[in-house]
Short mmCIF file of C-alpha atoms in Angstrom, two decimals:
data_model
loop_
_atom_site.label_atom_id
_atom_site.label_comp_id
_atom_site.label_asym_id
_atom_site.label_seq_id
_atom_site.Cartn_x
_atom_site.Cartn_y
_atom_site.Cartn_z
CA UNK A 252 13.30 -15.99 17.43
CA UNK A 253 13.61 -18.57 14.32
CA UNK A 254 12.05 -17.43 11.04
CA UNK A 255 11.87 -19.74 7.75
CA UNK A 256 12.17 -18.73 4.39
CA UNK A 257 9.44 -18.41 2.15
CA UNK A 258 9.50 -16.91 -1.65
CA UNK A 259 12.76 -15.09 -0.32
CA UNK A 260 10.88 -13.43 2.65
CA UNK A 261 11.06 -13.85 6.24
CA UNK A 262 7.86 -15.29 6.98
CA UNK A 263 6.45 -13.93 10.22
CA UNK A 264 6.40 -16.54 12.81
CA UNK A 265 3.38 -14.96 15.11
CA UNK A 266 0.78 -13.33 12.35
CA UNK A 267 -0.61 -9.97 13.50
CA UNK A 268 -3.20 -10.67 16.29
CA UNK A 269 -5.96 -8.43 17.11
CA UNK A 270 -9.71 -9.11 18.88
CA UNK A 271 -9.52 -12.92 17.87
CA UNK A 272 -8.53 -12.46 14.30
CA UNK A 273 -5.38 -13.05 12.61
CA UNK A 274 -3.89 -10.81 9.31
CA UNK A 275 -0.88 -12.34 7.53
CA UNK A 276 0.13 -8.76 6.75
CA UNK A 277 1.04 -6.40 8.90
CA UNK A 278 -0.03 -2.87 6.60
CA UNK A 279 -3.86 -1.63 7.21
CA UNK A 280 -5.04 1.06 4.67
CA UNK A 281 -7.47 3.63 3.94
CA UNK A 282 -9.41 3.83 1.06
CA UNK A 283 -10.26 7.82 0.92
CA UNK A 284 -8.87 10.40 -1.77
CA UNK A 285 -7.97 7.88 -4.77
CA UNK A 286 -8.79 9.27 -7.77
CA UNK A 287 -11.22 6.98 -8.60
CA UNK A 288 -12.90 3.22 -7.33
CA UNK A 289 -10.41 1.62 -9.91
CA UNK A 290 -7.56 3.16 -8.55
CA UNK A 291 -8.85 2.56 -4.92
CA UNK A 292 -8.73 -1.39 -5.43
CA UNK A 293 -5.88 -1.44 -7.60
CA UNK A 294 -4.14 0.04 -4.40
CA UNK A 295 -5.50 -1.84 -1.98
CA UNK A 296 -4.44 -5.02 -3.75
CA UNK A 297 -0.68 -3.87 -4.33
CA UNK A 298 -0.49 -3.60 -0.42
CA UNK A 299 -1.21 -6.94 0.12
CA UNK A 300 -3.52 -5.69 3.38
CA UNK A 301 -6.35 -8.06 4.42
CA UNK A 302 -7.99 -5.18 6.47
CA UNK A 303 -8.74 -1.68 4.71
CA UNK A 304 -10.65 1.06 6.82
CA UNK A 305 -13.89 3.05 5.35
CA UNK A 306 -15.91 5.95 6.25
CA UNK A 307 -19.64 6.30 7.40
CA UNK A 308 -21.36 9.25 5.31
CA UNK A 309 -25.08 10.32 4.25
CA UNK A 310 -25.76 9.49 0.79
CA UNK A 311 -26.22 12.19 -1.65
CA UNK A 312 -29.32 12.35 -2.59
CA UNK A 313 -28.86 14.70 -5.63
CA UNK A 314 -26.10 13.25 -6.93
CA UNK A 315 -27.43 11.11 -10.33
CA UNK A 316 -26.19 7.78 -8.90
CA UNK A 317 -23.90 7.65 -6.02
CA UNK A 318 -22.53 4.27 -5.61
CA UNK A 319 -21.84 2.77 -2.46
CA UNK A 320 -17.79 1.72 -1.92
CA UNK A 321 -19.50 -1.92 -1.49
CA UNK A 322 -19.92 -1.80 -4.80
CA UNK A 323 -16.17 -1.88 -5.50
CA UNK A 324 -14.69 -3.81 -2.43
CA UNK A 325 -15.86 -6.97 -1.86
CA UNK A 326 -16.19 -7.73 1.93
CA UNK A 327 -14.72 -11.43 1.23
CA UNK A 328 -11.30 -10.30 -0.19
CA UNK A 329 -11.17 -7.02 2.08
CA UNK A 330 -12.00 -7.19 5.85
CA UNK A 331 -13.59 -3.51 6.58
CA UNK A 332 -13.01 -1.50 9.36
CA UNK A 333 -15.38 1.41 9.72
CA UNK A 334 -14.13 4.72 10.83
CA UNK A 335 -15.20 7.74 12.96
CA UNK A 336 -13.12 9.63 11.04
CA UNK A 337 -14.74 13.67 11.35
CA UNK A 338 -16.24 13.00 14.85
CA UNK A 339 -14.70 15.53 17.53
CA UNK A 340 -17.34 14.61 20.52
CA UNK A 341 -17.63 11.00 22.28
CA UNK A 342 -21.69 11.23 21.34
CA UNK A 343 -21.06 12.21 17.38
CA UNK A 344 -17.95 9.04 17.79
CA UNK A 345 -20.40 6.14 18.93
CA UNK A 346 -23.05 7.60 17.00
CA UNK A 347 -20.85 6.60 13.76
CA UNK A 348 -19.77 3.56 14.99
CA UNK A 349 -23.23 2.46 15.68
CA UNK A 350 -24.13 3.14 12.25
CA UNK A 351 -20.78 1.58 10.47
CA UNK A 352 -21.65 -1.63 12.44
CA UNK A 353 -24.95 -1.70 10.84
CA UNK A 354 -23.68 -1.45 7.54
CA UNK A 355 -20.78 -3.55 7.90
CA UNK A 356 -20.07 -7.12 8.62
CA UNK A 357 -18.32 -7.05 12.01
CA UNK A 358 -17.93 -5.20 15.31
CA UNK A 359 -15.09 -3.76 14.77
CA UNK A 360 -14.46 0.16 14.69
CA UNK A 361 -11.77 2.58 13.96
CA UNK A 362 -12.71 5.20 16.68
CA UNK A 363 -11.34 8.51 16.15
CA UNK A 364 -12.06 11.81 17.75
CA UNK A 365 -10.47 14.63 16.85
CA UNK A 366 -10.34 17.37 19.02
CA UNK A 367 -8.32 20.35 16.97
CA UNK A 368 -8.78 20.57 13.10
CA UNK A 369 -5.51 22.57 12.46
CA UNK A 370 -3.24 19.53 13.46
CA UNK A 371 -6.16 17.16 14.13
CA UNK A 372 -4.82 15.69 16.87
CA UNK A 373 -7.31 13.29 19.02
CA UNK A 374 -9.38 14.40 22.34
CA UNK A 375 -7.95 11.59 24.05
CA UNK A 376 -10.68 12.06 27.09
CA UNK A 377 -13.57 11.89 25.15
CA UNK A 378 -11.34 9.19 23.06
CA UNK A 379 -11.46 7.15 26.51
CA UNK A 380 -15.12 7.19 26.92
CA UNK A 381 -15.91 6.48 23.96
CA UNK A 382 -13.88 3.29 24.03
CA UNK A 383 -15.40 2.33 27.22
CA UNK A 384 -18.92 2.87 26.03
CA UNK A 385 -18.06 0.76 22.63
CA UNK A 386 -16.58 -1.98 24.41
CA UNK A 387 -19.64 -1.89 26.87
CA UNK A 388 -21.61 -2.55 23.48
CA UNK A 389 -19.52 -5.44 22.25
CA UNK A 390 -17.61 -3.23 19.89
CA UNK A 391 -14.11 -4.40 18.43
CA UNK A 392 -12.17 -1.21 19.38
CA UNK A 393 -9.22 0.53 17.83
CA UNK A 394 -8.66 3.77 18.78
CA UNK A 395 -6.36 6.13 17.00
CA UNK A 396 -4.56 8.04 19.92
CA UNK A 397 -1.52 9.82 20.20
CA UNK A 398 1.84 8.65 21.85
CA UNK A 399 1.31 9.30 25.25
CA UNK A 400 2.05 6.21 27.49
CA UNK A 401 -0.46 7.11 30.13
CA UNK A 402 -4.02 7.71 27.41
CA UNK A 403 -2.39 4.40 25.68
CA UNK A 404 -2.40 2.01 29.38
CA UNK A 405 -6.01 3.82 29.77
CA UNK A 406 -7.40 2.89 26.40
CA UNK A 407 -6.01 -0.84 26.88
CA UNK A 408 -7.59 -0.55 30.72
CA UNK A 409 -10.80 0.43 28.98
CA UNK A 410 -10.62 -2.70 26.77
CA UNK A 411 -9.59 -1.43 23.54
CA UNK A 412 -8.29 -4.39 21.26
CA UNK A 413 -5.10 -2.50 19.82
CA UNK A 414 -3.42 1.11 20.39
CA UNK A 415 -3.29 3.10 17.48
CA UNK A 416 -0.10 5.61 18.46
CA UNK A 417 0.24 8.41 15.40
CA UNK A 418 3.22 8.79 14.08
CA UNK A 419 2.70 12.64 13.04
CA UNK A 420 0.03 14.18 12.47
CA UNK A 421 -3.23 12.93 9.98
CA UNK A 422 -2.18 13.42 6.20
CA UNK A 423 0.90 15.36 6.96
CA UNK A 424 3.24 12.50 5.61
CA UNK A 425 6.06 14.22 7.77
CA UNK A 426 6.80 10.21 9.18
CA UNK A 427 7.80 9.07 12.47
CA UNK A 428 8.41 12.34 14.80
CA UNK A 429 8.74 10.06 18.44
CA UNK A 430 10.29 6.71 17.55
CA UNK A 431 11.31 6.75 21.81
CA UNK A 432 7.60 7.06 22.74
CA UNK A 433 6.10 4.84 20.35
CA UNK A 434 9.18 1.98 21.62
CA UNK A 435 7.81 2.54 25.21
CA UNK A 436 4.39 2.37 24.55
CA UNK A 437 5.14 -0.90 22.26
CA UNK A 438 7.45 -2.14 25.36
CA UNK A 439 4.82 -1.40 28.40
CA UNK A 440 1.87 -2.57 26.28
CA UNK A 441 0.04 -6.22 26.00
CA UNK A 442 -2.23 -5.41 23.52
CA UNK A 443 -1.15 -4.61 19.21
CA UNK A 444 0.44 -1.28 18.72
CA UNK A 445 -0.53 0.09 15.40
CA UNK A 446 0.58 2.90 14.43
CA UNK A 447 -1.59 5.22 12.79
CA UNK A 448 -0.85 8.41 10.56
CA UNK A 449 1.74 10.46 9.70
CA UNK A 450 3.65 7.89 7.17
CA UNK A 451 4.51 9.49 4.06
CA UNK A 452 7.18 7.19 2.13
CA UNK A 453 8.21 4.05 2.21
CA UNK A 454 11.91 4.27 4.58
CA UNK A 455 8.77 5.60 7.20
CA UNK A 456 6.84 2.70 7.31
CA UNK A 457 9.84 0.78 7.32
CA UNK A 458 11.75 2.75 9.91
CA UNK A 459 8.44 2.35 12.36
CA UNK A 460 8.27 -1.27 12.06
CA UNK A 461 11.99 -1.32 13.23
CA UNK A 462 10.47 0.11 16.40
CA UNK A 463 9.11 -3.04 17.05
CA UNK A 464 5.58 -2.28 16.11
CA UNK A 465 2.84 -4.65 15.33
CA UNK A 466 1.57 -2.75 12.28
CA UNK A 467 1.30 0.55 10.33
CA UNK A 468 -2.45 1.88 8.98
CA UNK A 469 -2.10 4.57 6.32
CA UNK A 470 -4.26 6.04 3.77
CA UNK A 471 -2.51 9.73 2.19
CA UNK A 472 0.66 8.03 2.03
CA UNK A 473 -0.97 5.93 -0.72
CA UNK A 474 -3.95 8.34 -2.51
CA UNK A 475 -2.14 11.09 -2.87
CA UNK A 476 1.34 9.04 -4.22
CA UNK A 477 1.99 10.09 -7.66
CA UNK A 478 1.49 6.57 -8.34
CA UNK A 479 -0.47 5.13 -5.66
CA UNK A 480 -0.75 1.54 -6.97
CA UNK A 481 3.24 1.34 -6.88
CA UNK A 482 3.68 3.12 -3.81
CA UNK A 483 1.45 0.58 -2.19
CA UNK A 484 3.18 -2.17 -3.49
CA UNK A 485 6.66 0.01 -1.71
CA UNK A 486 4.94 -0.01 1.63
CA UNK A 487 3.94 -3.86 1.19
CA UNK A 488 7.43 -4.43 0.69
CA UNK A 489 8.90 -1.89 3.34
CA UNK A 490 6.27 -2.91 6.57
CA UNK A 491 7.52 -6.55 5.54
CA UNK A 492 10.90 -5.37 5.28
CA UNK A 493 10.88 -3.35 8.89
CA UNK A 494 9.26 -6.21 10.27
CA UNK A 495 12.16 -8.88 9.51
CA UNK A 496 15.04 -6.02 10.39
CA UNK A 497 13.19 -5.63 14.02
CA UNK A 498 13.05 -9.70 14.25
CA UNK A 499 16.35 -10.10 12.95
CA UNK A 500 17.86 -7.94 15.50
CA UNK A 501 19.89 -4.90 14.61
CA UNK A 502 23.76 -5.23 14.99
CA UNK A 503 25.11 -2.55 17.31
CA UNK A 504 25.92 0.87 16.56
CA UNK A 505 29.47 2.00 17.04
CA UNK A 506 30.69 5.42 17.27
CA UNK A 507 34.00 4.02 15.11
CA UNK A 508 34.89 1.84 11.93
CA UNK A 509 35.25 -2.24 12.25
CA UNK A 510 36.95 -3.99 9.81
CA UNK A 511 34.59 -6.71 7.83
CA UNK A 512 37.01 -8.30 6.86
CA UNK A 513 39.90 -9.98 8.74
CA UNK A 514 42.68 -8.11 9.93
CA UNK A 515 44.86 -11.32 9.95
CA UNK A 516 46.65 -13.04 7.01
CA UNK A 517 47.47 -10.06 5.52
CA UNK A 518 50.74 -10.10 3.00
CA UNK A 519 54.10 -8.61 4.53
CA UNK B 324 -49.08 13.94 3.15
CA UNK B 325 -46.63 13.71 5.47
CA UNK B 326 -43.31 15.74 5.44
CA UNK B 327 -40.40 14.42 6.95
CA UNK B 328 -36.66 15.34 6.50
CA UNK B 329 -34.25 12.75 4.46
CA UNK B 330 -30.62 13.82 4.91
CA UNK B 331 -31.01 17.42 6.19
CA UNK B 332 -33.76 18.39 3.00
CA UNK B 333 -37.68 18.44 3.24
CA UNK B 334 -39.24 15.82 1.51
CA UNK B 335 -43.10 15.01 1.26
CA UNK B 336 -44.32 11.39 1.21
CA UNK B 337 -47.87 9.57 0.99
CA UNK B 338 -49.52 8.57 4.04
CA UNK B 339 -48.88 5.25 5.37
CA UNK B 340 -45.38 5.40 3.73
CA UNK B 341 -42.84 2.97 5.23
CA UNK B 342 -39.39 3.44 5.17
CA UNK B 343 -38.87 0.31 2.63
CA UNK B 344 -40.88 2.39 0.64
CA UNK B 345 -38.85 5.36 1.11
CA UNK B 346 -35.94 3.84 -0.16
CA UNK B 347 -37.45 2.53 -3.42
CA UNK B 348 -38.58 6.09 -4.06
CA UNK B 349 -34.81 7.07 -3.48
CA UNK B 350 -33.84 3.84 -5.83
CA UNK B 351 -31.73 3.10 -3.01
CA UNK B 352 -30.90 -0.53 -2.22
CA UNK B 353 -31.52 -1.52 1.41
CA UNK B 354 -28.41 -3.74 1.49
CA UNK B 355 -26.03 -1.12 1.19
CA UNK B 356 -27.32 1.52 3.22
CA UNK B 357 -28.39 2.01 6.58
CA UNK B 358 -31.08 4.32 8.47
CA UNK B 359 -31.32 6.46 10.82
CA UNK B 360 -34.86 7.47 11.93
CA UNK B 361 -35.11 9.99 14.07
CA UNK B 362 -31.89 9.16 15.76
CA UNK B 363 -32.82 5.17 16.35
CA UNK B 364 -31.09 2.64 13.69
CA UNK B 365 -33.47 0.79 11.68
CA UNK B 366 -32.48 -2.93 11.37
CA UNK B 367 -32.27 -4.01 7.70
CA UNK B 368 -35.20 -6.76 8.89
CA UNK B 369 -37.46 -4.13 10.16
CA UNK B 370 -37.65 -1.30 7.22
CA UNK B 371 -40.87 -2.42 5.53
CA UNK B 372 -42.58 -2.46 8.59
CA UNK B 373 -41.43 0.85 9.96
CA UNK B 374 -44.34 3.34 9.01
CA UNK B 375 -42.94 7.10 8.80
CA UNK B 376 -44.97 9.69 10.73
CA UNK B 377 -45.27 13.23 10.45
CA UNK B 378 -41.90 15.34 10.92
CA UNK B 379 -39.79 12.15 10.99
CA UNK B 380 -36.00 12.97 10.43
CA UNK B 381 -34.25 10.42 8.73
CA UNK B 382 -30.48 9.64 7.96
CA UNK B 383 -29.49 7.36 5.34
CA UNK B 384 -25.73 6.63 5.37
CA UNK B 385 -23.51 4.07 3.62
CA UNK B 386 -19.63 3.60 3.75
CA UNK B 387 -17.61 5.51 1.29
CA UNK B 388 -13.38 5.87 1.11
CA UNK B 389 -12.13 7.00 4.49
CA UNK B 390 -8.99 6.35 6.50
#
């Protein structure tokens, strides 16, 4: 596979290809826990990600003036993807992404359900129906799963539009536990793998797109950065970075040193 | 009056009361929010004809920073 130069960066020769669209970059975020809306775009800019996910919640009445997160992204710069982020049954799950597609501009839904809130792992078999009842609906789905081949071929079966494998668990930034199952589902798959949560610093995201991934989505990896504006701008440059080491082909690993340079013409 | 429920809290509103109406008491602007009405979406075409009724339970939800 031929790439071509461009500004000193590998340019991707297939763009990231999910439900009809097409995203030049390959890094989703989140746009929860920033400290403030400010910070929340400034972020979301450094990343250089076309699609950014958000959360369906009642309004707060009592609160003086609660504004809206459409009043600081603009849907033209930012493509949202709702979430059912907080849903742990497959009723509470469509329920929210009924809602998100009212308020948004698309079809398209994160769908999470969680099924333990220690380690928030996802109830894969209300996951399933879920997907199937979305897609039945027209939805655009993405469901966050974990790595397990067999719920991953299911959710693809049901007609989900990408496989969103976690890397580790939600908001534990402990990186990529299973790089072996998220290379088989990426290998035995025909739709995107994304994989979602669990990325905490920058050699993660890279080290995942090595895997041969089609994309990372992260959110705590960013808000709760020291400096989340330059930490985005880190994972921009690492999911591009992963992305060109996996197309460029690693060179072999060898259990013993060979010489770089040559061994001949040396001086008597 | 009737009394409905807005986001889990009692609330009293005048008879004939749509849910338009609703949201202009709640200086809320339609275009950013959506409702819920007693467990049915309300299309953003159909809220000032929607009349609310006695012991209606209403949502209004909006997106907000979530991953």
């Amino acid at each position: 596979m031929s790439t071509v130069m461009r500004n000193g960066l590998a340019a991707d020769p297939n763009p990231l290809a999910i439900g009809g669209r097409t995203f030049e970059s390959r890094l989703i975020v989140g746009t929860g826990k920033y400290r403030d809306a400010r910070q929340t775009v400034a972020a979301l800019r450094a990343s250089g990600a076309e699609m950014v996910t958000v959360a369906v919640r009642r309004v707060d009445l009592d609160a003086s003036k609660e504004e809206s997160l459409l009043h600081h992204l603009d849907p033209q710069e930012f493509f949202l993807l709702p979430n059912t982020a907080g849903c742990y049954t497959e009723e509470d799950a469509v329920r929210y992404a009924r809602l998100g597609r009212e308020a948004g501009l698309s079809d398209w839904v994160k769908l999470e359900v969680i099924g333990d809130q220690e380690t928030l792992l996802p109830d894969t078999e209300a996951l399933l129906a879920a997907t199937r009842t979305l897609v039945a609906e027209g939805f655009t789905v993405l469901p966050y799963t974990n790595d397990d081949l067999i719920t991953a071929l299911k959710l693809q079966d049901a007609g989900a539009a990408a496989v969103m494998p976690l890397a580790s668990p939600i908001g534990s930034g402990l990186g990529l536990l299973n790089p072996v199952n998220i290379r088989i589902l990426k290998s035995r798959l025909d739709v995107p793998v994304i994989v979602d949560a669990g990325v905490g610093t920058a050699s993660d995201a890279c080290e995942t797109m090595e895997q041969g991934v089609d994309g990372i989505l992260m959110n705590t990896a960013l808000a709760a950065a020291e400096d989340p504006v330059l930490m985005a701008h880190a994972m921009r440059q690492a999911v591009e970075a992963g992305r060109a080491a996996w197309l460029a082909g690693r060179m072999p690993v060898r259990e013993w040193g060979v010489p770089s340079s040559p061994s001949t013409g040396m001086l008597d | 009056m009737l009394r409905i429920e807005v986001n889990g809290k009692d609330r009293e509103v005048s008879d004939g009361h749509t849910v338009a109406g609703l949201l202009e008491d709640l200086e809320l602007d339609g275009r950013l929010v959506v409702v819920e009405l007693n467990r049915q979406i309300i299309r953003r075409t159909e809220i000032a004809e929607v009349a609310l009724r006695d012991g209606d339970r209403i949502e209004i939800v909006h997106f907000v920073g979530g991953g």
